PDB file of C-alpha atoms in Angstrom:
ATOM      1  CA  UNK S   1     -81.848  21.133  56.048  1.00  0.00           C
ATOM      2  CA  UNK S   2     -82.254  24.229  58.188  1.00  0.00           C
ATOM      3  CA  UNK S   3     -79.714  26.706  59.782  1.00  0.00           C
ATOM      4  CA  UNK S   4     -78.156  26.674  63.040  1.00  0.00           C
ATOM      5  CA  UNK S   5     -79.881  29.503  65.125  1.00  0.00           C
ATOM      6  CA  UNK S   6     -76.724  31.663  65.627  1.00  0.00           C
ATOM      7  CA  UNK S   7     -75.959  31.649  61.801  1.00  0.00           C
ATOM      8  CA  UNK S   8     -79.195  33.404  61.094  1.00  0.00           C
ATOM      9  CA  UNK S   9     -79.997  37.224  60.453  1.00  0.00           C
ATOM     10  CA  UNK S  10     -81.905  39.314  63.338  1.00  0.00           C
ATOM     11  CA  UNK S  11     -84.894  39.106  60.964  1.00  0.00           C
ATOM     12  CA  UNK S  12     -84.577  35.175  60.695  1.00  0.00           C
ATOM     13  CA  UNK S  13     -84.394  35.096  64.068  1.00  0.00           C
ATOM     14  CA  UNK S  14     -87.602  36.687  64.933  1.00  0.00           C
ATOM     15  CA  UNK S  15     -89.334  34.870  62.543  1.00  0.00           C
ATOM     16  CA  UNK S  16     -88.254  31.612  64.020  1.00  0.00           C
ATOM     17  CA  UNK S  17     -88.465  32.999  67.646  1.00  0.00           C
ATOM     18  CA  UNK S  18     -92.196  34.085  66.850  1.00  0.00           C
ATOM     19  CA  UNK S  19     -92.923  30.781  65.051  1.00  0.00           C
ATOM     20  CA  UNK S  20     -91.836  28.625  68.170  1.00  0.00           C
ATOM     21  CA  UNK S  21     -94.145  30.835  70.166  1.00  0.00           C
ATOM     22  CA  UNK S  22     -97.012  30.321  68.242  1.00  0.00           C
ATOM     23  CA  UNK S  23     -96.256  26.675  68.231  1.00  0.00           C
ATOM     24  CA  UNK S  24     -95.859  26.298  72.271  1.00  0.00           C
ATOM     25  CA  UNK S  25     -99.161  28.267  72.623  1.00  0.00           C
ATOM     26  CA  UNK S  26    -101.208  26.213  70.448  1.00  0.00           C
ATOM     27  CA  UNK S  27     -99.729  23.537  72.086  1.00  0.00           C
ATOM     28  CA  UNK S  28    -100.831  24.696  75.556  1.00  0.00           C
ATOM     29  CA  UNK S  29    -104.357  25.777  74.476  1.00  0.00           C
ATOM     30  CA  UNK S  30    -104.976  22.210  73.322  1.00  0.00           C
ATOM     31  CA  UNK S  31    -104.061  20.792  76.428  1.00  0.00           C
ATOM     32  CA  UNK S  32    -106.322  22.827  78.710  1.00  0.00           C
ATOM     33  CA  UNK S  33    -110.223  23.822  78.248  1.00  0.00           C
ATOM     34  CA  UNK S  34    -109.901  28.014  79.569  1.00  0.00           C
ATOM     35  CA  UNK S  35    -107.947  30.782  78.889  1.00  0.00           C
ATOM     36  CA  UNK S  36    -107.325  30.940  82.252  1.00  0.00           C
ATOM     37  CA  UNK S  37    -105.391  27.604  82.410  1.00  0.00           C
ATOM     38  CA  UNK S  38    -104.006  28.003  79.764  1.00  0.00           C
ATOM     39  CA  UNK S  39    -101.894  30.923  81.282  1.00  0.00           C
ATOM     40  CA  UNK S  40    -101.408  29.118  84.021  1.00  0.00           C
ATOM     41  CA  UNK S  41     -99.476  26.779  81.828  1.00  0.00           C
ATOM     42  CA  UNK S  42     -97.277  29.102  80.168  1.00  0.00           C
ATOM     43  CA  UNK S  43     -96.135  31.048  83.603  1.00  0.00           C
ATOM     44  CA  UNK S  44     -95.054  27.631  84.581  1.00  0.00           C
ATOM     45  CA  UNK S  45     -92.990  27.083  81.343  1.00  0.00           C
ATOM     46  CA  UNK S  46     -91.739  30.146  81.652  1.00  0.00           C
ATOM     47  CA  UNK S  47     -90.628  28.906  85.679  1.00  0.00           C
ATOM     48  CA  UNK S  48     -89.353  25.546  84.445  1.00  0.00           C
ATOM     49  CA  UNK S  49     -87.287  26.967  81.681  1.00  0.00           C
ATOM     50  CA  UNK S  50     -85.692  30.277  83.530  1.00  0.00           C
ATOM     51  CA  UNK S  51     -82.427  31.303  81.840  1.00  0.00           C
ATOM     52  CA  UNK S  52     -82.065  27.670  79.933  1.00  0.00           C
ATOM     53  CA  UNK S  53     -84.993  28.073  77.358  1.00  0.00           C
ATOM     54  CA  UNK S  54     -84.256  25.368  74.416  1.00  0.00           C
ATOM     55  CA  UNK S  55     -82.840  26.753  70.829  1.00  0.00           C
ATOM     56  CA  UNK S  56     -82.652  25.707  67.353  1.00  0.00           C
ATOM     57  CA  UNK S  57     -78.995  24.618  68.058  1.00  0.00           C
ATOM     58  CA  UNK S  58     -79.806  21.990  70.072  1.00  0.00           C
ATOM     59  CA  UNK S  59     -80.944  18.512  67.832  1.00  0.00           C
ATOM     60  CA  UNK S  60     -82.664  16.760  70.256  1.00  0.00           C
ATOM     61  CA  UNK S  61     -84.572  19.980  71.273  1.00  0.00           C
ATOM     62  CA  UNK S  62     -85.655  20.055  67.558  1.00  0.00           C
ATOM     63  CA  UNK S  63     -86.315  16.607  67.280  1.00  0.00           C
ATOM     64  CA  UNK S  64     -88.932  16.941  70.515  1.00  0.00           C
ATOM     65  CA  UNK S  65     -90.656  19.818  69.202  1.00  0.00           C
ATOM     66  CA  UNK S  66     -91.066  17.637  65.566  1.00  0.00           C
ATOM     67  CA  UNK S  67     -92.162  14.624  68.083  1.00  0.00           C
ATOM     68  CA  UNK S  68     -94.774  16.792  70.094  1.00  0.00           C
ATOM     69  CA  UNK S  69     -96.192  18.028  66.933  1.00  0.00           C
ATOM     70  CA  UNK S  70     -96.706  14.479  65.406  1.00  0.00           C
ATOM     71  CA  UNK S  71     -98.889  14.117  68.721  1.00  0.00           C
ATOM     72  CA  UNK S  72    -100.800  16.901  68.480  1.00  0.00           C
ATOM     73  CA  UNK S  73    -101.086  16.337  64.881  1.00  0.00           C
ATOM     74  CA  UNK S  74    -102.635  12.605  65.604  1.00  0.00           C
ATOM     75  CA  UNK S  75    -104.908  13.981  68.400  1.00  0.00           C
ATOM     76  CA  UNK S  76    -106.652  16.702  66.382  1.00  0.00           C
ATOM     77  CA  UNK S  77    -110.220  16.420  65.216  1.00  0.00           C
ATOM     78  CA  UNK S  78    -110.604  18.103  62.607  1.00  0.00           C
ATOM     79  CA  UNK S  79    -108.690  18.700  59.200  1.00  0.00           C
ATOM     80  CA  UNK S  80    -109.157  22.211  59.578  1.00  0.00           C
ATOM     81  CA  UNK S  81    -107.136  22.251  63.779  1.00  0.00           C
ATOM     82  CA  UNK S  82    -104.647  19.760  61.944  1.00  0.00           C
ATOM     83  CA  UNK S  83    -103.574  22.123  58.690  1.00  0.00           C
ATOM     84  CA  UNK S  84    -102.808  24.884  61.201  1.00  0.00           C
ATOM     85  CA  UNK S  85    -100.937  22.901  63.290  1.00  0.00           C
ATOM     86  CA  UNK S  86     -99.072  22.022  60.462  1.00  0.00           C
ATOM     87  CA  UNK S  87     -98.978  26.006  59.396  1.00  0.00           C
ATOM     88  CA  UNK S  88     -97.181  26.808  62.402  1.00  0.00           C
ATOM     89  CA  UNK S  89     -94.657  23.993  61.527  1.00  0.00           C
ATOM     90  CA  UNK S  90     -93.840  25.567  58.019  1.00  0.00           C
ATOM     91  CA  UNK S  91     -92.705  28.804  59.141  1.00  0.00           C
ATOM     92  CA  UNK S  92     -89.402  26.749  60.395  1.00  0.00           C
ATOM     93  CA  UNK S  93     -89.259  23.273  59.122  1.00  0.00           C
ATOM     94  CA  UNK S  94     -89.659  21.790  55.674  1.00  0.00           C
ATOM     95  CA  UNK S  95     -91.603  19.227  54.748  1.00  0.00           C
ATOM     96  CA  UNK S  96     -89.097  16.015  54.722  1.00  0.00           C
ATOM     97  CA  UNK S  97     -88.530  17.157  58.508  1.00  0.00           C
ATOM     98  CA  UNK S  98     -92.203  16.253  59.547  1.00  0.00           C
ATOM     99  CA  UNK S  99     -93.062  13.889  57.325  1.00  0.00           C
ATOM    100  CA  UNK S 100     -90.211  12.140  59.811  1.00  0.00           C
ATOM    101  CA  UNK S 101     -92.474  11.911  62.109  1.00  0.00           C
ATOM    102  CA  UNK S 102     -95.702  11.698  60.730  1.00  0.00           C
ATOM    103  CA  UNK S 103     -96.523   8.707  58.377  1.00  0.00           C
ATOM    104  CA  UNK S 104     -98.854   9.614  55.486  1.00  0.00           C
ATOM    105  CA  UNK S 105     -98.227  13.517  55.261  1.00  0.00           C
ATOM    106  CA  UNK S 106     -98.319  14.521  51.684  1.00  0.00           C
ATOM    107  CA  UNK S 107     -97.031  17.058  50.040  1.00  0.00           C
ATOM    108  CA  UNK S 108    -100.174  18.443  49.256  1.00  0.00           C
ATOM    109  CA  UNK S 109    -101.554  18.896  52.850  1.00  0.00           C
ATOM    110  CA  UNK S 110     -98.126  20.548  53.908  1.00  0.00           C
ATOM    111  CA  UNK S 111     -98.984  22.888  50.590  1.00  0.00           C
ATOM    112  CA  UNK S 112    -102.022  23.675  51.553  1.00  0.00           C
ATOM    113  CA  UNK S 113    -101.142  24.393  55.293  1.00  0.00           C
ATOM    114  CA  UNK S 114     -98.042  26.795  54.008  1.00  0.00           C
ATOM    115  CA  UNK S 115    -101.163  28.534  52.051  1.00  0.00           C
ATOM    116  CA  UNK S 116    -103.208  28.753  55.169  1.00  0.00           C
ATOM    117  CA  UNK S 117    -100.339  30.062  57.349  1.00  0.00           C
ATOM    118  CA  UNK S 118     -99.905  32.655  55.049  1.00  0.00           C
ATOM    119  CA  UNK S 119    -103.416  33.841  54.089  1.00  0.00           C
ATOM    120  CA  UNK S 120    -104.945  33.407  57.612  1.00  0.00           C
ATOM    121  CA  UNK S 121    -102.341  34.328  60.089  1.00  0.00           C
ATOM    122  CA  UNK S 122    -104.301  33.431  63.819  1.00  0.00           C
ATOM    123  CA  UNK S 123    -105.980  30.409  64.203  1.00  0.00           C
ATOM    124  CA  UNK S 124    -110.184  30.330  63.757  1.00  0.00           C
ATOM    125  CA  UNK S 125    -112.072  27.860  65.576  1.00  0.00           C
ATOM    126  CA  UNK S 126    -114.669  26.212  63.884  1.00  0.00           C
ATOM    127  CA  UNK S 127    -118.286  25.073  64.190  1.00  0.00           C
ATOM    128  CA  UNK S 128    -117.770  21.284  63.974  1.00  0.00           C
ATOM    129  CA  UNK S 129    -121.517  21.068  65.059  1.00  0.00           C
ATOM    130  CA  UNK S 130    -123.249  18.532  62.737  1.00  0.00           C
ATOM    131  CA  UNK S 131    -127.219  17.844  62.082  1.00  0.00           C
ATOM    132  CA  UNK S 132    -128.089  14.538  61.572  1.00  0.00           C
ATOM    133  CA  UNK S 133    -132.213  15.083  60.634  1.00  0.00           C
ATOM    134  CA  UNK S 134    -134.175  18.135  60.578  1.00  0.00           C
ATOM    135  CA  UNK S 135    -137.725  16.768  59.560  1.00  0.00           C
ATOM    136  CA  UNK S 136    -138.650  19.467  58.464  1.00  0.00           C
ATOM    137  CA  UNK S 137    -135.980  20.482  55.594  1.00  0.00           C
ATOM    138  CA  UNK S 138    -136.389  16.459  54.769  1.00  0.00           C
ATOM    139  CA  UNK S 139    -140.190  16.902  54.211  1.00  0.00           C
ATOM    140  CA  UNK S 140    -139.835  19.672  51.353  1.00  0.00           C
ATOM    141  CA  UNK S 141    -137.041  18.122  50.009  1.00  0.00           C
ATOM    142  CA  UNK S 142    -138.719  14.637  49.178  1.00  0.00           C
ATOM    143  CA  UNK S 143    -142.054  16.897  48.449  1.00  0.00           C
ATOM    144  CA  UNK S 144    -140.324  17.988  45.411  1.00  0.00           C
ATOM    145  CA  UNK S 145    -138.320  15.278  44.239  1.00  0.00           C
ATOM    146  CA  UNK S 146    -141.430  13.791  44.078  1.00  0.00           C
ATOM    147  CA  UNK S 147    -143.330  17.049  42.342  1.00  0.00           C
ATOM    148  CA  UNK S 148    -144.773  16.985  38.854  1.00  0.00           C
ATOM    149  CA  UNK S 149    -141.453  19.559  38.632  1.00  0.00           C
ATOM    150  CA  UNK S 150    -139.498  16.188  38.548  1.00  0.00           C
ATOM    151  CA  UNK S 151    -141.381  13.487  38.246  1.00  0.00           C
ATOM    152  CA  UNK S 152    -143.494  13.097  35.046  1.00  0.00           C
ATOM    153  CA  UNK S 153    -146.391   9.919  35.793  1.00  0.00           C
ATOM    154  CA  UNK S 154    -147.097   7.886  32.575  1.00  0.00           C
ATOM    155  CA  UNK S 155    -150.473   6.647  31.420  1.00  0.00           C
ATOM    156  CA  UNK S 156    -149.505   3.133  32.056  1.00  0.00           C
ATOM    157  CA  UNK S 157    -147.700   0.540  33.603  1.00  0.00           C
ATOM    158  CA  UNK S 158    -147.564  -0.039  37.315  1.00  0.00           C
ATOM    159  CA  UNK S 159    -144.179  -1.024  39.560  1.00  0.00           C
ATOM    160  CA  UNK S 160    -144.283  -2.775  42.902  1.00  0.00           C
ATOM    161  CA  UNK S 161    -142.172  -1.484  45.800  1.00  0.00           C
ATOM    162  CA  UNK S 162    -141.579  -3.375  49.430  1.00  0.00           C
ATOM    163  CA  UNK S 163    -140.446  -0.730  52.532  1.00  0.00           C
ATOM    164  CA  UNK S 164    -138.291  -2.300  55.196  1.00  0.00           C
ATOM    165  CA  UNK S 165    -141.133  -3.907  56.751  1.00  0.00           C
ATOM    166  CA  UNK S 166    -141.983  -6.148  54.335  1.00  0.00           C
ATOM    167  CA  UNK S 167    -145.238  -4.201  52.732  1.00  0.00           C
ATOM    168  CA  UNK S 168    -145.357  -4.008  49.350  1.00  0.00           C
ATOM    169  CA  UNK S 169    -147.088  -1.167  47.348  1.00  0.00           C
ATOM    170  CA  UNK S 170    -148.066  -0.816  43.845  1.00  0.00           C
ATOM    171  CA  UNK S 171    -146.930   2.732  42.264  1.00  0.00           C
ATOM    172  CA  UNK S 172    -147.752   3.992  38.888  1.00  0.00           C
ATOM    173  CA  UNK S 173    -144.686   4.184  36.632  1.00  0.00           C
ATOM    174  CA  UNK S 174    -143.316   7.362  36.401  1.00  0.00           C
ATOM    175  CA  UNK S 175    -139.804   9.276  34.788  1.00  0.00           C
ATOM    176  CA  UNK S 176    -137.107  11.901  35.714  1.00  0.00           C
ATOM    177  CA  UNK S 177    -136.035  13.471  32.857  1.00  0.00           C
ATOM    178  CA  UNK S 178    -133.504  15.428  35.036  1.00  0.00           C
ATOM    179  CA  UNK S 179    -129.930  14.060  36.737  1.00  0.00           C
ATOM    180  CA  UNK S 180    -128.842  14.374  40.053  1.00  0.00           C
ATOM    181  CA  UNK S 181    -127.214  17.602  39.572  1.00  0.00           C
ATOM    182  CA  UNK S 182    -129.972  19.493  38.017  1.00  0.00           C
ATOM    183  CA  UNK S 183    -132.603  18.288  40.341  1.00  0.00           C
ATOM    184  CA  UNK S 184    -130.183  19.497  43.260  1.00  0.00           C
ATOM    185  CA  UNK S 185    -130.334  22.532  41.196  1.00  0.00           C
ATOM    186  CA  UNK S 186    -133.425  23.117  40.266  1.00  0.00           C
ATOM    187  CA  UNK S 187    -134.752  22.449  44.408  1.00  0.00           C
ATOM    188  CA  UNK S 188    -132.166  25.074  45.467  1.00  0.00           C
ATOM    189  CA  UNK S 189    -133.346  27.768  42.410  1.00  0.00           C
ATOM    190  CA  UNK S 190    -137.093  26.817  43.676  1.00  0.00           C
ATOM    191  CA  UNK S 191    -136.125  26.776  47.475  1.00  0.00           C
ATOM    192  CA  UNK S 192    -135.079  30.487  47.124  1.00  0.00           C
ATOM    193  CA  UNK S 193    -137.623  31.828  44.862  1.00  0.00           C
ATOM    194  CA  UNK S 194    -140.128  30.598  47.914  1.00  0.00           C
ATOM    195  CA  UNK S 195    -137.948  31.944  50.557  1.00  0.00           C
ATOM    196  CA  UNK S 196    -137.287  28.682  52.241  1.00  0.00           C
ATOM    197  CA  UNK S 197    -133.559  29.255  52.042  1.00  0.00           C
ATOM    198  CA  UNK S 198    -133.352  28.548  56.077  1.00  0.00           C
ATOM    199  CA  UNK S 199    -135.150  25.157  54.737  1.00  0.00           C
ATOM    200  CA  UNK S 200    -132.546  23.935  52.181  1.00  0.00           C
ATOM    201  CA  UNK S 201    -130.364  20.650  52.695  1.00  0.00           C
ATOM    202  CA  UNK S 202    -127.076  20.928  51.640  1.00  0.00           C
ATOM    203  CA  UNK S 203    -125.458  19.570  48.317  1.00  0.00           C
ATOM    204  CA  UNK S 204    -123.824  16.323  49.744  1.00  0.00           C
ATOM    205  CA  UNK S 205    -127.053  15.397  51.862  1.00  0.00           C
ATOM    206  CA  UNK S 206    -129.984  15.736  48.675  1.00  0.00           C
ATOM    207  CA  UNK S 207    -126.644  14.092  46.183  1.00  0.00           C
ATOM    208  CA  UNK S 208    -126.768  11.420  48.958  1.00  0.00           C
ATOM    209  CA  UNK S 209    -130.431  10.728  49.101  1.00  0.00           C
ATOM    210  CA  UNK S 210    -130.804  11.102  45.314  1.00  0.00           C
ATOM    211  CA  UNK S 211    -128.279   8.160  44.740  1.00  0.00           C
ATOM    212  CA  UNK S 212    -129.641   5.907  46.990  1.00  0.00           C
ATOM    213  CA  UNK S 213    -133.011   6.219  44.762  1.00  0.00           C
ATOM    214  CA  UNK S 214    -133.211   3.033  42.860  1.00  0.00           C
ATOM    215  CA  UNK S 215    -133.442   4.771  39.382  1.00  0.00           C
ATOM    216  CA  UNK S 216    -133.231   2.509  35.798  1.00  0.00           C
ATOM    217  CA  UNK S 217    -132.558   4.047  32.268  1.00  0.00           C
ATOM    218  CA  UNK S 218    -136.234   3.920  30.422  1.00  0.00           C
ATOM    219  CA  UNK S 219    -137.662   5.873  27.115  1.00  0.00           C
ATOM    220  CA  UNK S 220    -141.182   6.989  27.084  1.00  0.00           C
ATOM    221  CA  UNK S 221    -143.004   8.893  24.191  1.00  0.00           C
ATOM    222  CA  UNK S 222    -145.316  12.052  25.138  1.00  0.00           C
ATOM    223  CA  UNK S 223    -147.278  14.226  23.663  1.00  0.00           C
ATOM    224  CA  UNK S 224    -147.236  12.547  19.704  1.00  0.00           C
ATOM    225  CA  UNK S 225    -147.596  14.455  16.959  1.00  0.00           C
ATOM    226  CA  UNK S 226    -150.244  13.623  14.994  1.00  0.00           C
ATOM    227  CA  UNK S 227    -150.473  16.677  12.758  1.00  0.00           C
ATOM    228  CA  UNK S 228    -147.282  15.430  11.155  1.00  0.00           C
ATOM    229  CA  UNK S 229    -148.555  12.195  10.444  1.00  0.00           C
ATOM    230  CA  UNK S 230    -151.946  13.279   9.102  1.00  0.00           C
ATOM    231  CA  UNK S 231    -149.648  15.523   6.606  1.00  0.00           C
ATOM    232  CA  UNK S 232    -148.697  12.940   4.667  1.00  0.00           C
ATOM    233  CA  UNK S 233    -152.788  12.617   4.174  1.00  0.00           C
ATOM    234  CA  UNK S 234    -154.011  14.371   0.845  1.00  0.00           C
ATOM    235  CA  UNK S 235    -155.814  16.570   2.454  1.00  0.00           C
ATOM    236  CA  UNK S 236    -153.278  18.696   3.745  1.00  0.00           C
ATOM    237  CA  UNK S 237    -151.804  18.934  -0.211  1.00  0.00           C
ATOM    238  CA  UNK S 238    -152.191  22.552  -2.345  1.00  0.00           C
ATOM    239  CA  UNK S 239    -154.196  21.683  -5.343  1.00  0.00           C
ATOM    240  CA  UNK S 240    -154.601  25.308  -6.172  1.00  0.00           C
ATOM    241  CA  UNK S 241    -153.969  26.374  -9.408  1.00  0.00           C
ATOM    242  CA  UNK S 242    -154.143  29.439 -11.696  1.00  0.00           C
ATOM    243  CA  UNK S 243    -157.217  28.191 -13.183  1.00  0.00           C
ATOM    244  CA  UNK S 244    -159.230  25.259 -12.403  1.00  0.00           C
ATOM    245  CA  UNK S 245    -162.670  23.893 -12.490  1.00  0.00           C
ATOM    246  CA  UNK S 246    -162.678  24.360  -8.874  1.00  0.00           C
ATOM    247  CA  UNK S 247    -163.987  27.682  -7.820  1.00  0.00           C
ATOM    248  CA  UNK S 248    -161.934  26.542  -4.446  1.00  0.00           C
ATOM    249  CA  UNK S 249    -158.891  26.242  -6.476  1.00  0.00           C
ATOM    250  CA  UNK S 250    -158.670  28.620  -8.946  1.00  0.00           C
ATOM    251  CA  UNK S 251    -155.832  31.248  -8.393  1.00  0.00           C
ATOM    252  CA  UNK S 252    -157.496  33.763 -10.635  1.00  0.00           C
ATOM    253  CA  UNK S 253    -161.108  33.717  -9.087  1.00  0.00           C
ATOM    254  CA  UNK S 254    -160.489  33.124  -5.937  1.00  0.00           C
ATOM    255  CA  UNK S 255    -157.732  36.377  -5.185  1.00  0.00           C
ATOM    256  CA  UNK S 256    -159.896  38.955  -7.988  1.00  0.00           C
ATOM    257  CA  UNK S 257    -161.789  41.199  -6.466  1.00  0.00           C
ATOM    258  CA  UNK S 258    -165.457  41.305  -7.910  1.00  0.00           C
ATOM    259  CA  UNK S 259    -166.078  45.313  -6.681  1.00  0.00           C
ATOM    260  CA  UNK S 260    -162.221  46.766  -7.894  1.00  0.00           C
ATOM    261  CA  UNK S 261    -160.868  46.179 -11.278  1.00  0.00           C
ATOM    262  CA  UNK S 262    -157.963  47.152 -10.902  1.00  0.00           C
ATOM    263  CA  UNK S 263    -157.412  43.997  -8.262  1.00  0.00           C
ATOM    264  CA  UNK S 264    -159.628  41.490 -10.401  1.00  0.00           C
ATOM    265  CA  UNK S 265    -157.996  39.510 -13.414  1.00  0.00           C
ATOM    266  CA  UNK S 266    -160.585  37.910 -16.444  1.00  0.00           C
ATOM    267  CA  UNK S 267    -160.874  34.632 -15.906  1.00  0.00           C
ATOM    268  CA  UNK S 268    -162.625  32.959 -19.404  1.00  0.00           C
ATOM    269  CA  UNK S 269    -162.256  30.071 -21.160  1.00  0.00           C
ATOM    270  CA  UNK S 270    -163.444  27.540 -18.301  1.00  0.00           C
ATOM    271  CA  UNK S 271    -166.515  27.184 -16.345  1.00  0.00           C
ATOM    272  CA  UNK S 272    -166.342  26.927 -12.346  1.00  0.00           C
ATOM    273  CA  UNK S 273    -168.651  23.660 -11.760  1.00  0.00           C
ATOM    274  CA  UNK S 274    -167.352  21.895  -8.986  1.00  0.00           C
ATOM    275  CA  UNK S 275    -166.579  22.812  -5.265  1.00  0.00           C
ATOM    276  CA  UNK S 276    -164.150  21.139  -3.014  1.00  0.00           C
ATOM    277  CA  UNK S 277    -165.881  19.531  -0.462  1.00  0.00           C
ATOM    278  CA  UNK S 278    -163.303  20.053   2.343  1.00  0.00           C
ATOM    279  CA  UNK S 279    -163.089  23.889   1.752  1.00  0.00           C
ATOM    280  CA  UNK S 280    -166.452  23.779   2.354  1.00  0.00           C
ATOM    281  CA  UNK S 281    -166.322  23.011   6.142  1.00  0.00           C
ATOM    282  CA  UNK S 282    -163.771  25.903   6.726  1.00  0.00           C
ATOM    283  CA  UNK S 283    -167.307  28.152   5.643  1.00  0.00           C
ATOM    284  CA  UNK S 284    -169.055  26.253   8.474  1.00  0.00           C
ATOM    285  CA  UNK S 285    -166.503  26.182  10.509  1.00  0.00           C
ATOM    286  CA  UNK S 286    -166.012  30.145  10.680  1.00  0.00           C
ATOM    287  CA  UNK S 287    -169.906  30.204  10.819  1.00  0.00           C
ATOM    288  CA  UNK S 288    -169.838  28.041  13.881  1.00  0.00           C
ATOM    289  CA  UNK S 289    -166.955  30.675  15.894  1.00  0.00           C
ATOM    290  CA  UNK S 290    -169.063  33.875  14.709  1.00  0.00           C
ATOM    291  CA  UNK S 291    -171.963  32.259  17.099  1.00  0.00           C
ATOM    292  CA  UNK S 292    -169.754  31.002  20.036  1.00  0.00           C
ATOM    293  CA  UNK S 293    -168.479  34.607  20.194  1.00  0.00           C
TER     294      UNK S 293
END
């Protein structure tokens, strides 16, 4: 599966020379807490070792080094310290040479370390530091959840709720016409335009809270439209015509123009006797705006 060490080009040798380095190092820097121990460490390696340090040719050296980084591997808290360790390992080994000694390794994980050992280079610690409750960031988060922005309250219909202790509390029925994702979306878009970005809870923690919500499928109508169904009324129809009785409906009276003949038509041969009684309360109903304004 791999080369012996004399076999190998000056370049290959390096590269597996600087590898091993990098391994023993991060090795040593996870067993002590300083730098300065740390050194300490390796000047004693280097003591121990002298003239007799290990190479590729020996198996069992190999084998020890795959054994120590199964360890190390184990013993690492996070994913991020453990795909590193495993970055060093690529440079040399393949993957069916650790997966030897470490039960579970996919092939993705040694993928993505290969990836990380290549775009990164040095190791980066990282802040592991996690916050369980910030008050605060909580209180503006379930302030809007609970905002008309999200939560639309319906003219009736009441539900009954019961907290931990046993009280139970009678709420007025309400909807969400937005999912999980959009409300998460829509608090982050309104978080910013506030500036309270130093406020916000992050995705997984309002996704969280938001599924734990005891929420139930419902359909509510708002806001009907009762123009449309007084259209179907008859008084809402056109019962204009080109001439007609009605002085309301006649085409040809009602669009001529008594002072300019050339926008006037005759209109003979019928009598205007009746008005309509509804186009009658548009005449008081324009008389009624010209003395509110």
């Amino acid at each position: 599966c791999w080369k012996p060490y004399s076999k190998l080009t000056n370049r290959a040798k390096n590269y597996r020379a600087n590898a091993h380095i990098q391994i023993v190092s991060f090795a040593l820097s996870m067993l002590t807490d300083t730098p300065q121990s740390e050194e300490d460490l390796k000047m004693r390696a280097r003591g121990f070792f002298g003239d007799r340090m290990p190479t590729f040719e020996d198996s069992e050296v190999v084998q020890g080094i795959l054994r120590d980084g199964a360890e190390y591997y184990k013993s690492a808290t996070t994913k991020h310290e453990r795909l590193w360790l495993l970055s060093l390992y690529s440079r040399t080994f393949e993957y069916h040479d650790m997966v030897e000694h470490i039960d579970g390794l996919s092939e993705r994980t040694w993928n993505q370390a290969k990836k990380m050992g290549i775009d990164q280079g040095t190791y980066k610690e990282t802040d592991n530091t996690k916050e369980r409750y910030d008050p605060i960031k909580l209180e503006y988060f379930i302030s809007f959840i609970t905002s008309p922005y999200i939560l639309i309250g319906l003219p009736y219909g009441h539900t009954k709720a019961t907290d931990s202790q046993g009280t139970t509390y009678d709420l007025p029925q309400s909807i969400r016409p937005t999912g999980i994702y959009e409300t998460i979306d829509m608090y982050i878009a309104y978080m910013k335009e506030m500036g309270l970005e130093k406020l916000l809870l992050k995705r997984t923690t309002c996704y969280k809270i938001l599924s734990m919500l005891p929420l139930k499928k419902s359909h509510s109508l708002e806001c009907v439209d009762y123009f449309q169904a007084d259209a179907t009324n008859n008084i809402f129809r056109l019962h204009v015509k080109k001439q007609s009785v009605n002085s309301d409906h006649c085409l040809t009276w009602t669009l001529s123009d008594p002072t300019n003949p050339h926008f006037s038509m005759p209109d003979s041969g019928h009598l205007h006797r009746q008005r309509c009684v509804y186009c009658k309360q548009i005449d008081q109903t324009n008389d009624d705006m010209k003395k509110m304004l």
